[in-house]
Every structure is written in C-alpha cells, then in structure tokens.
PDB file of C-alpha atoms in Angstrom:
ATOM      1  CA  GLN A   1       0.000   0.000   0.000  1.00 87.00           C
ATOM      2  CA  VAL A   2       1.103   3.563  -0.719  1.00 92.00           C
ATOM      3  CA  GLN A   3       0.958   5.791   2.321  1.00 96.00           C
ATOM      4  CA  LEU A   4       2.247   9.190   3.419  1.00 97.00           C
ATOM      5  CA  VAL A   5       2.196  10.166   7.082  1.00 98.00           C
ATOM      6  CA  GLU A   6       3.079  13.664   8.246  1.00 98.00           C
ATOM      7  CA  SER A   7       4.364  14.422  11.713  1.00 98.00           C
ATOM      8  CA  GLY A   8       6.028  17.207  13.660  1.00 98.00           C
ATOM      9  CA  GLY A   9       3.269  19.773  13.756  1.00 98.00           C
ATOM     10  CA  GLY A  10       2.398  21.718  16.852  1.00 98.00           C
ATOM     11  CA  LEU A  11       2.196  25.107  18.500  1.00 98.00           C
ATOM     12  CA  VAL A  12       5.146  27.454  18.127  1.00 98.00           C
ATOM     13  CA  GLN A  13       5.730  31.128  18.872  1.00 98.00           C
ATOM     14  CA  PRO A  14       6.394  33.660  16.117  1.00 98.00           C
ATOM     15  CA  GLY A  15      10.046  33.566  15.168  1.00 98.00           C
ATOM     16  CA  GLY A  16      10.366  29.964  16.243  1.00 98.00           C
ATOM     17  CA  SER A  17      11.258  26.858  14.287  1.00 98.00           C
ATOM     18  CA  LEU A  18       9.583  23.566  13.575  1.00 98.00           C
ATOM     19  CA  ARG A  19      10.530  20.516  11.546  1.00 98.00           C
ATOM     20  CA  LEU A  20       7.905  18.498   9.733  1.00 98.00           C
ATOM     21  CA  SER A  21       8.504  15.005   8.448  1.00 98.00           C
ATOM     22  CA  CYS A  22       6.654  12.942   5.861  1.00 98.00           C
ATOM     23  CA  ALA A  23       7.205   9.206   5.999  1.00 98.00           C
ATOM     24  CA  ALA A  24       6.525   7.226   2.833  1.00 97.00           C
ATOM     25  CA  SER A  25       5.504   3.598   2.583  1.00 96.00           C
ATOM     26  CA  GLY A  26       4.910   1.451  -0.481  1.00 95.00           C
ATOM     27  CA  PHE A  27       7.285   3.290  -2.815  1.00 94.00           C
ATOM     28  CA  THR A  28      10.786   4.713  -2.895  1.00 94.00           C
ATOM     29  CA  LEU A  29      10.482   8.383  -2.081  1.00 93.00           C
ATOM     30  CA  SER A  30      13.752   9.356  -3.764  1.00 93.00           C
ATOM     31  CA  THR A  31      12.316   8.462  -7.174  1.00 93.00           C
ATOM     32  CA  ALA A  32       9.283  10.714  -6.786  1.00 96.00           C
ATOM     33  CA  VAL A  33       8.561  14.407  -6.974  1.00 97.00           C
ATOM     34  CA  MET A  34       7.772  15.359  -3.405  1.00 97.00           C
ATOM     35  CA  LYS A  35       5.846  18.465  -2.414  1.00 98.00           C
ATOM     36  CA  TRP A  36       4.569  20.198   0.676  1.00 98.00           C
ATOM     37  CA  TYR A  37       1.258  22.036   0.615  1.00 98.00           C
ATOM     38  CA  ARG A  38      -0.623  23.895   3.311  1.00 98.00           C
ATOM     39  CA  GLN A  39      -4.174  25.026   3.871  1.00 98.00           C
ATOM     40  CA  ALA A  40      -5.362  27.620   6.352  1.00 97.00           C
ATOM     41  CA  PRO A  41      -9.013  27.887   7.424  1.00 92.00           C
ATOM     42  CA  GLY A  42     -11.038  29.711   4.802  1.00 94.00           C
ATOM     43  CA  LYS A  43      -8.204  29.676   2.281  1.00 97.00           C
ATOM     44  CA  GLU A  44      -7.309  27.579  -0.724  1.00 97.00           C
ATOM     45  CA  ARG A  45      -4.698  24.893  -0.466  1.00 98.00           C
ATOM     46  CA  GLU A  46      -1.335  26.462  -1.248  1.00 98.00           C
ATOM     47  CA  TRP A  47       1.780  24.856  -2.671  1.00 98.00           C
ATOM     48  CA  VAL A  48       4.788  25.466  -0.422  1.00 98.00           C
ATOM     49  CA  ALA A  49       7.834  23.570  -1.685  1.00 98.00           C
ATOM     50  CA  THR A  50       9.011  20.875  -4.096  1.00 98.00           C
ATOM     51  CA  VAL A  51      12.026  18.607  -4.194  1.00 98.00           C
ATOM     52  CA  THR A  52      13.014  16.466  -7.187  1.00 95.00           C
ATOM     53  CA  ARG A  53      16.142  14.519  -7.995  1.00 92.00           C
ATOM     54  CA  THR A  54      17.727  17.689  -9.367  1.00 93.00           C
ATOM     55  CA  TYR A  55      16.309  20.761  -7.666  1.00 95.00           C
ATOM     56  CA  THR A  56      14.299  22.345  -4.891  1.00 98.00           C
ATOM     57  CA  ILE A  57      11.842  25.188  -5.304  1.00 98.00           C
ATOM     58  CA  TYR A  58       9.763  27.283  -2.911  1.00 98.00           C
ATOM     59  CA  THR A  59       6.840  29.634  -2.944  1.00 98.00           C
ATOM     60  CA  ASP A  60       7.886  33.250  -2.449  1.00 98.00           C
ATOM     61  CA  SER A  61       6.440  33.610   1.032  1.00 98.00           C
ATOM     62  CA  VAL A  62       8.642  30.878   2.533  1.00 98.00           C
ATOM     63  CA  ARG A  63      11.797  31.122   0.453  1.00 97.00           C
ATOM     64  CA  GLY A  64      14.777  31.711   2.733  1.00 98.00           C
ATOM     65  CA  ARG A  65      12.872  30.528   5.807  1.00 98.00           C
ATOM     66  CA  PHE A  66      11.884  26.962   4.885  1.00 98.00           C
ATOM     67  CA  THR A  67      14.039  24.122   3.626  1.00 98.00           C
ATOM     68  CA  ILE A  68      12.751  20.943   1.990  1.00 98.00           C
ATOM     69  CA  SER A  69      15.006  17.901   2.035  1.00 97.00           C
ATOM     70  CA  ARG A  70      14.995  14.135   1.601  1.00 96.00           C
ATOM     71  CA  ASP A  71      16.343  11.472   3.896  1.00 95.00           C
ATOM     72  CA  ASN A  72      16.654   8.546   1.530  1.00 93.00           C
ATOM     73  CA  ALA A  73      17.757   6.138   4.244  1.00 95.00           C
ATOM     74  CA  LYS A  74      14.532   6.774   6.161  1.00 96.00           C
ATOM     75  CA  ASN A  75      12.378   7.223   3.044  1.00 97.00           C
ATOM     76  CA  THR A  76      11.166  10.581   4.332  1.00 97.00           C
ATOM     77  CA  VAL A  77      10.915  14.153   3.154  1.00 97.00           C
ATOM     78  CA  ASP A  78      11.252  16.951   5.694  1.00 98.00           C
ATOM     79  CA  LEU A  79      10.279  20.589   5.843  1.00 98.00           C
ATOM     80  CA  GLN A  80      12.460  22.632   8.166  1.00 98.00           C
ATOM     81  CA  MET A  81      10.584  25.814   8.998  1.00 98.00           C
ATOM     82  CA  GLY A  82      12.283  28.812  10.567  1.00 98.00           C
ATOM     83  CA  ASP A  83      11.331  32.373  11.487  1.00 98.00           C
ATOM     84  CA  LEU A  84       7.743  31.234  11.645  1.00 98.00           C
ATOM     85  CA  LYS A  85       4.979  33.771  11.279  1.00 98.00           C
ATOM     86  CA  PRO A  86       1.298  33.663  12.219  1.00 98.00           C
ATOM     87  CA  GLU A  87       0.560  33.556   8.489  1.00 97.00           C
ATOM     88  CA  ASP A  88       2.242  30.140   8.381  1.00 98.00           C
ATOM     89  CA  THR A  89      -0.544  28.672  10.504  1.00 98.00           C
ATOM     90  CA  ALA A  90      -2.157  25.899   8.481  1.00 98.00           C
ATOM     91  CA  ILE A  91      -2.527  22.194   8.040  1.00 98.00           C
ATOM     92  CA  TYR A  92       0.542  20.995   6.167  1.00 98.00           C
ATOM     93  CA  TYR A  93       0.222  18.156   3.676  1.00 98.00           C
ATOM     94  CA  CYS A  94       2.798  15.953   2.002  1.00 98.00           C
ATOM     95  CA  ASN A  95       2.281  14.976  -1.650  1.00 98.00           C
ATOM     96  CA  ALA A  96       4.063  12.458  -3.867  1.00 97.00           C
ATOM     97  CA  ASN A  97       4.015  12.177  -7.653  1.00 96.00           C
ATOM     98  CA  LEU A  98       5.578   9.314  -9.573  1.00 93.00           C
ATOM     99  CA  GLY A  99       4.055   8.469 -12.926  1.00 90.00           C
ATOM    100  CA  ALA A 100       0.449   7.591 -12.225  1.00 92.00           C
ATOM    101  CA  LEU A 101       1.015   7.819  -8.471  1.00 93.00           C
ATOM    102  CA  ASN A 102      -0.471  10.889  -6.819  1.00 96.00           C
ATOM    103  CA  SER A 103      -0.622  10.397  -3.083  1.00 97.00           C
ATOM    104  CA  TRP A 104      -1.480  12.677  -0.162  1.00 97.00           C
ATOM    105  CA  GLY A 105      -0.962  12.447   3.548  1.00 98.00           C
ATOM    106  CA  GLN A 106      -3.584  13.315   6.124  1.00 97.00           C
ATOM    107  CA  GLY A 107      -1.865  16.502   7.211  1.00 98.00           C
ATOM    108  CA  THR A 108      -0.326  17.887  10.373  1.00 98.00           C
ATOM    109  CA  GLN A 109      -1.423  21.083  12.103  1.00 98.00           C
ATOM    110  CA  VAL A 110       1.029  23.941  12.529  1.00 98.00           C
ATOM    111  CA  THR A 111      -0.068  26.847  14.696  1.00 98.00           C
ATOM    112  CA  VAL A 112       2.116  29.933  15.053  1.00 98.00           C
ATOM    113  CA  SER A 113       0.863  32.105  17.882  1.00 97.00           C
ATOM    114  CA  SER A 114       1.933  33.893  21.026  1.00 94.00           C
TER     115      SER A 114
END
C-alpha cells in the first residue's frame, strides 16, 4: 500500500522553528517528486515547496525561511521551517508524484501564535 504520514506539527511562537517530516511507505520516495502544501481555514490549499532529484523550489512567502530535504535512508521528506509567522498557521500536507502515483498524507497542524 502507498501511504504518506506527516508528523512534527504543533504550536510554536512567532520567530520559532519547527521541523515536519513525511514518511513514505509502499514506494521509494527518492524516485518521486515530493511536495509540501498547506491550507489555512477559509483559504485555498497552497503549494509550499518541491524537491526532485535535481532541484528544490519554494513559494515566495517561505523562500529563505523553509528548507525541503529528503532522507533517503529513512524514506522521508522533511520541511524545516524557521522564522515562523502567524501567516504560516495551516494544516501541512505531504504529496508524492511518480508516474500515475499521486498520493497525499492526512496533514499535520502547525499553529504559530503567542
């Protein structure tokens, strides 16, 4: 079975850091295009970051603050988030694309608040 499970969400103060992890089962994550999305209440789901075999790319609002990376040994993709802002509050979702495979995790809540 193909499965993505996000973890690492929680409550953090503005300016703080948080590391999200997405664990993949049923396929080799390093061969896929991996993405992080987020969705805040009342807003559309927003693409955040992508990692492929050859590059990483970020949406403007997180570039310089967030880092997406793979851990091939663990078959995970991480999102290191720094200098967090209240606007980053959302449910964060992991997404995998590999040929016909298009898989989503269930999401993990990130809340940035004092």
